[in-house]
Amino acid sequence: MSPVVIVGCGFAGASIARTLAEAGIASLVVDKRPHIGGNAFDRRDAHGLLVHPYGPHIFHTNSEQVWTFLSQFTAWRPYEHRVLAKVGDQLLPIPINRHTLNQLYGLALTSDEQAQAYFDSVRQPTDKILSSEDLVLAAVGPDLCEKFFRGYTQKQWGLDLSQLSAGVAARIPTRTNLDDRYFTDRFQAMPADGYTALFERMLDHPLIRVELEQDYFAAQGSSKALAASKARHTVYTGPLDRFFEYCFGPLPYRSLRFEHEHLANRVQFQSVGTVNYPNDHDYTRITEFKHLTGQSHPGTSIVREYPMAEGEPFYPVPRPENEALFKRYQALADAQTDVTFVGRLAQYRYYNMDQVVAASLAVGRRLAAQLGGRLGSDPEEASASHSGEAKAAASGKRFH
């Protein structure tokens, strides 16, 4: 018997399953896809290069707790992500920094103070920041807004900057220094063997059973695995509106289409991991995976990303009216005593991977205490004292 059924085998589901297992609580993890890892799943393509089928996942965090937890399951390859944006005929650093200003406008700014003075001379401050447009104009003014932000936002979200909550633009800071790293977090690295290997190790515990190609909703009442579990508690990481059968209408999400390509006999396609295309083409960006993985190969593999209105949900659309609709669903979720909702889709939040892991560790510890787990106990001791559950789980834990 599995006291907990976890719906979804991405970072949220896997982190909770492992936290519960180490407290002596067995779980059944189900996922409708044929692989573990959710959108962070990676694999080697036909040419031997490690690629991310669902677009690039760059790990970064300031949380030592998250870093320490994940480091149990992977060695790390140090990697600081850099992004260029194609503006006219130039490739310019993004986030916008002093290099960007100097190259774009032919300036010779030599200090943070000079860069800030430039921003102050072009910015359009407002008394109240209500949208991403307000935020961008108040930070960098109209020209930089048009060159870097408006077109990209329109492609990414299908909406103008003025129609999106300010938090979207706030994810990309403006800098006065020469730091051209996309992230400035304390910990920045890529799993040395890839994300899938990390997930395999995280899920490799006798109290964790994984069932793949199991649609939780289609399988209820018919799946032997789900029927046998008789779950005392469910952790749900999928779209919140789907759980409640869209009773208030669908929550808006953005999807993506990925166009993967291998370029034979071309060692490098671009000079950095990702190049953004805010104003040209239907795609938003191109990522070259060898920058992320450090692999040596005579060819290279890239992916282009095309945002879409329909398809697999990737991003909750941050608008005030969508937040109001989410709150109605959240009230239903809060009333559930035997289901916990966690993750980007279940909480309708634009979370980074480390934020999902941090939230999941907290949920796992709370559930372990609630369900009588032994927090901080030795995993092997916990396994021994739950031998019946351990044997049942171990018999099928190889990701069916």
PDB file of N, CA, C and O in Angstrom, residues 217-241:
ATOM      1  N   PHE A 217      -6.067  11.101 -14.611  1.00  0.00           N
ATOM      2  CA  PHE A 217      -7.512  11.274 -14.728  1.00  0.00           C
ATOM      3  C   PHE A 217      -8.154  10.132 -15.498  1.00  0.00           C
ATOM      4  O   PHE A 217      -9.195   9.614 -15.116  1.00  0.00           O
ATOM      5  N   ALA A 218      -7.517   9.696 -16.579  1.00  0.00           N
ATOM      6  CA  ALA A 218      -8.062   8.583 -17.348  1.00  0.00           C
ATOM      7  C   ALA A 218      -7.963   7.287 -16.578  1.00  0.00           C
ATOM      8  O   ALA A 218      -8.781   6.382 -16.740  1.00  0.00           O
ATOM      9  N   ALA A 219      -6.958   7.181 -15.704  1.00  0.00           N
ATOM     10  CA  ALA A 219      -6.679   5.913 -15.034  1.00  0.00           C
ATOM     11  C   ALA A 219      -7.462   5.715 -13.746  1.00  0.00           C
ATOM     12  O   ALA A 219      -7.559   4.603 -13.260  1.00  0.00           O
ATOM     13  N   GLN A 220      -8.025   6.758 -13.180  1.00  0.00           N
ATOM     14  CA  GLN A 220      -8.698   6.599 -11.892  1.00  0.00           C
ATOM     15  C   GLN A 220      -9.797   5.546 -12.005  1.00  0.00           C
ATOM     16  O   GLN A 220     -10.682   5.624 -12.846  1.00  0.00           O
ATOM     17  N   GLY A 221      -9.711   4.570 -11.128  1.00  0.00           N
ATOM     18  CA  GLY A 221     -10.691   3.498 -11.103  1.00  0.00           C
ATOM     19  C   GLY A 221     -10.334   2.341 -12.009  1.00  0.00           C
ATOM     20  O   GLY A 221     -10.879   1.260 -11.852  1.00  0.00           O
ATOM     21  N   SER A 222      -9.418   2.555 -12.969  1.00  0.00           N
ATOM     22  CA  SER A 222      -9.073   1.469 -13.882  1.00  0.00           C
ATOM     23  C   SER A 222      -7.614   1.041 -13.754  1.00  0.00           C
ATOM     24  O   SER A 222      -7.274  -0.085 -14.070  1.00  0.00           O
ATOM     25  N   SER A 223      -6.741   1.948 -13.312  1.00  0.00           N
ATOM     26  CA  SER A 223      -5.337   1.598 -13.181  1.00  0.00           C
ATOM     27  C   SER A 223      -5.115   0.682 -12.001  1.00  0.00           C
ATOM     28  O   SER A 223      -5.514   0.984 -10.875  1.00  0.00           O
ATOM     29  N   LYS A 224      -4.473  -0.445 -12.238  1.00  0.00           N
ATOM     30  CA  LYS A 224      -4.176  -1.367 -11.139  1.00  0.00           C
ATOM     31  C   LYS A 224      -3.276  -0.696 -10.108  1.00  0.00           C
ATOM     32  O   LYS A 224      -3.446  -0.864  -8.905  1.00  0.00           O
ATOM     33  N   ALA A 225      -2.325   0.072 -10.620  1.00  0.00           N
ATOM     34  CA  ALA A 225      -1.397   0.724  -9.704  1.00  0.00           C
ATOM     35  C   ALA A 225      -2.116   1.713  -8.811  1.00  0.00           C
ATOM     36  O   ALA A 225      -1.920   1.740  -7.587  1.00  0.00           O
ATOM     37  N   LEU A 226      -2.985   2.531  -9.403  1.00  0.00           N
ATOM     38  CA  LEU A 226      -3.703   3.522  -8.611  1.00  0.00           C
ATOM     39  C   LEU A 226      -4.730   2.865  -7.698  1.00  0.00           C
ATOM     40  O   LEU A 226      -4.902   3.253  -6.549  1.00  0.00           O
ATOM     41  N   ALA A 227      -5.413   1.851  -8.206  1.00  0.00           N
ATOM     42  CA  ALA A 227      -6.414   1.181  -7.388  1.00  0.00           C
ATOM     43  C   ALA A 227      -5.767   0.492  -6.200  1.00  0.00           C
ATOM     44  O   ALA A 227      -6.303   0.484  -5.087  1.00  0.00           O
ATOM     45  N   ALA A 228      -4.578  -0.086  -6.424  1.00  0.00           N
ATOM     46  CA  ALA A 228      -3.900  -0.807  -5.349  1.00  0.00           C
ATOM     47  C   ALA A 228      -3.349   0.133  -4.288  1.00  0.00           C
ATOM     48  O   ALA A 228      -3.144  -0.247  -3.142  1.00  0.00           O
ATOM     49  N   SER A 229      -3.103   1.373  -4.678  1.00  0.00           N
ATOM     50  CA  SER A 229      -2.434   2.279  -3.742  1.00  0.00           C
ATOM     51  C   SER A 229      -3.333   2.702  -2.592  1.00  0.00           C
ATOM     52  O   SER A 229      -2.866   2.865  -1.474  1.00  0.00           O
ATOM     53  N   LYS A 230      -4.635   2.910  -2.855  1.00  0.00           N
ATOM     54  CA  LYS A 230      -5.568   3.369  -1.813  1.00  0.00           C
ATOM     55  C   LYS A 230      -4.942   4.523  -1.034  1.00  0.00           C
ATOM     56  O   LYS A 230      -4.771   4.472   0.183  1.00  0.00           O
ATOM     57  N   ALA A 231      -4.602   5.528  -1.779  1.00  0.00           N
ATOM     58  CA  ALA A 231      -3.786   6.603  -1.230  1.00  0.00           C
ATOM     59  C   ALA A 231      -4.447   7.302  -0.053  1.00  0.00           C
ATOM     60  O   ALA A 231      -5.621   7.655  -0.097  1.00  0.00           O
ATOM     61  N   ARG A 232      -3.660   7.520   0.990  1.00  0.00           N
ATOM     62  CA  ARG A 232      -4.092   8.354   2.101  1.00  0.00           C
ATOM     63  C   ARG A 232      -3.966   9.819   1.745  1.00  0.00           C
ATOM     64  O   ARG A 232      -4.627  10.668   2.340  1.00  0.00           O
ATOM     65  N   HIS A 233      -3.097  10.116   0.792  1.00  0.00           N
ATOM     66  CA  HIS A 233      -2.904  11.509   0.381  1.00  0.00           C
ATOM     67  C   HIS A 233      -2.421  11.539  -1.061  1.00  0.00           C
ATOM     68  O   HIS A 233      -1.740  10.613  -1.517  1.00  0.00           O
ATOM     69  N   THR A 234      -2.793  12.610  -1.771  1.00  0.00           N
ATOM     70  CA  THR A 234      -2.367  12.811  -3.150  1.00  0.00           C
ATOM     71  C   THR A 234      -1.625  14.133  -3.250  1.00  0.00           C
ATOM     72  O   THR A 234      -2.054  15.136  -2.676  1.00  0.00           O
ATOM     73  N   VAL A 235      -0.518  14.105  -3.979  1.00  0.00           N
ATOM     74  CA  VAL A 235       0.197  15.327  -4.327  1.00  0.00           C
ATOM     75  C   VAL A 235       0.005  15.536  -5.823  1.00  0.00           C
ATOM     76  O   VAL A 235       0.344  14.663  -6.628  1.00  0.00           O
ATOM     77  N   TYR A 236      -0.530  16.690  -6.193  1.00  0.00           N
ATOM     78  CA  TYR A 236      -0.857  16.953  -7.588  1.00  0.00           C
ATOM     79  C   TYR A 236      -0.010  18.105  -8.106  1.00  0.00           C
ATOM     80  O   TYR A 236       0.026  19.185  -7.505  1.00  0.00           O
ATOM     81  N   THR A 237       0.698  17.876  -9.233  1.00  0.00           N
ATOM     82  CA  THR A 237       1.595  18.896  -9.777  1.00  0.00           C
ATOM     83  C   THR A 237       1.179  19.344 -11.183  1.00  0.00           C
ATOM     84  O   THR A 237       1.919  20.083 -11.827  1.00  0.00           O
ATOM     85  N   GLY A 238       0.010  18.917 -11.645  1.00  0.00           N
ATOM     86  CA  GLY A 238      -0.436  19.273 -12.987  1.00  0.00           C
ATOM     87  C   GLY A 238      -1.236  20.561 -13.018  1.00  0.00           C
ATOM     88  O   GLY A 238      -1.335  21.288 -12.015  1.00  0.00           O
ATOM     89  N   PRO A 239      -1.866  20.872 -14.147  1.00  0.00           N
ATOM     90  CA  PRO A 239      -2.664  22.096 -14.265  1.00  0.00           C
ATOM     91  C   PRO A 239      -3.831  22.097 -13.271  1.00  0.00           C
ATOM     92  O   PRO A 239      -4.598  21.135 -13.198  1.00  0.00           O
ATOM     93  N   LEU A 240      -3.951  23.183 -12.539  1.00  0.00           N
ATOM     94  CA  LEU A 240      -4.959  23.260 -11.485  1.00  0.00           C
ATOM     95  C   LEU A 240      -6.371  23.191 -12.046  1.00  0.00           C
ATOM     96  O   LEU A 240      -7.248  22.523 -11.472  1.00  0.00           O
ATOM     97  N   ASP A 241      -6.628  23.859 -13.157  1.00  0.00           N
ATOM     98  CA  ASP A 241      -7.981  23.860 -13.711  1.00  0.00           C
ATOM     99  C   ASP A 241      -8.399  22.475 -14.171  1.00  0.00           C
ATOM    100  O   ASP A 241      -9.572  22.099 -14.058  1.00  0.00           O
TER     101      ASP A 241
END
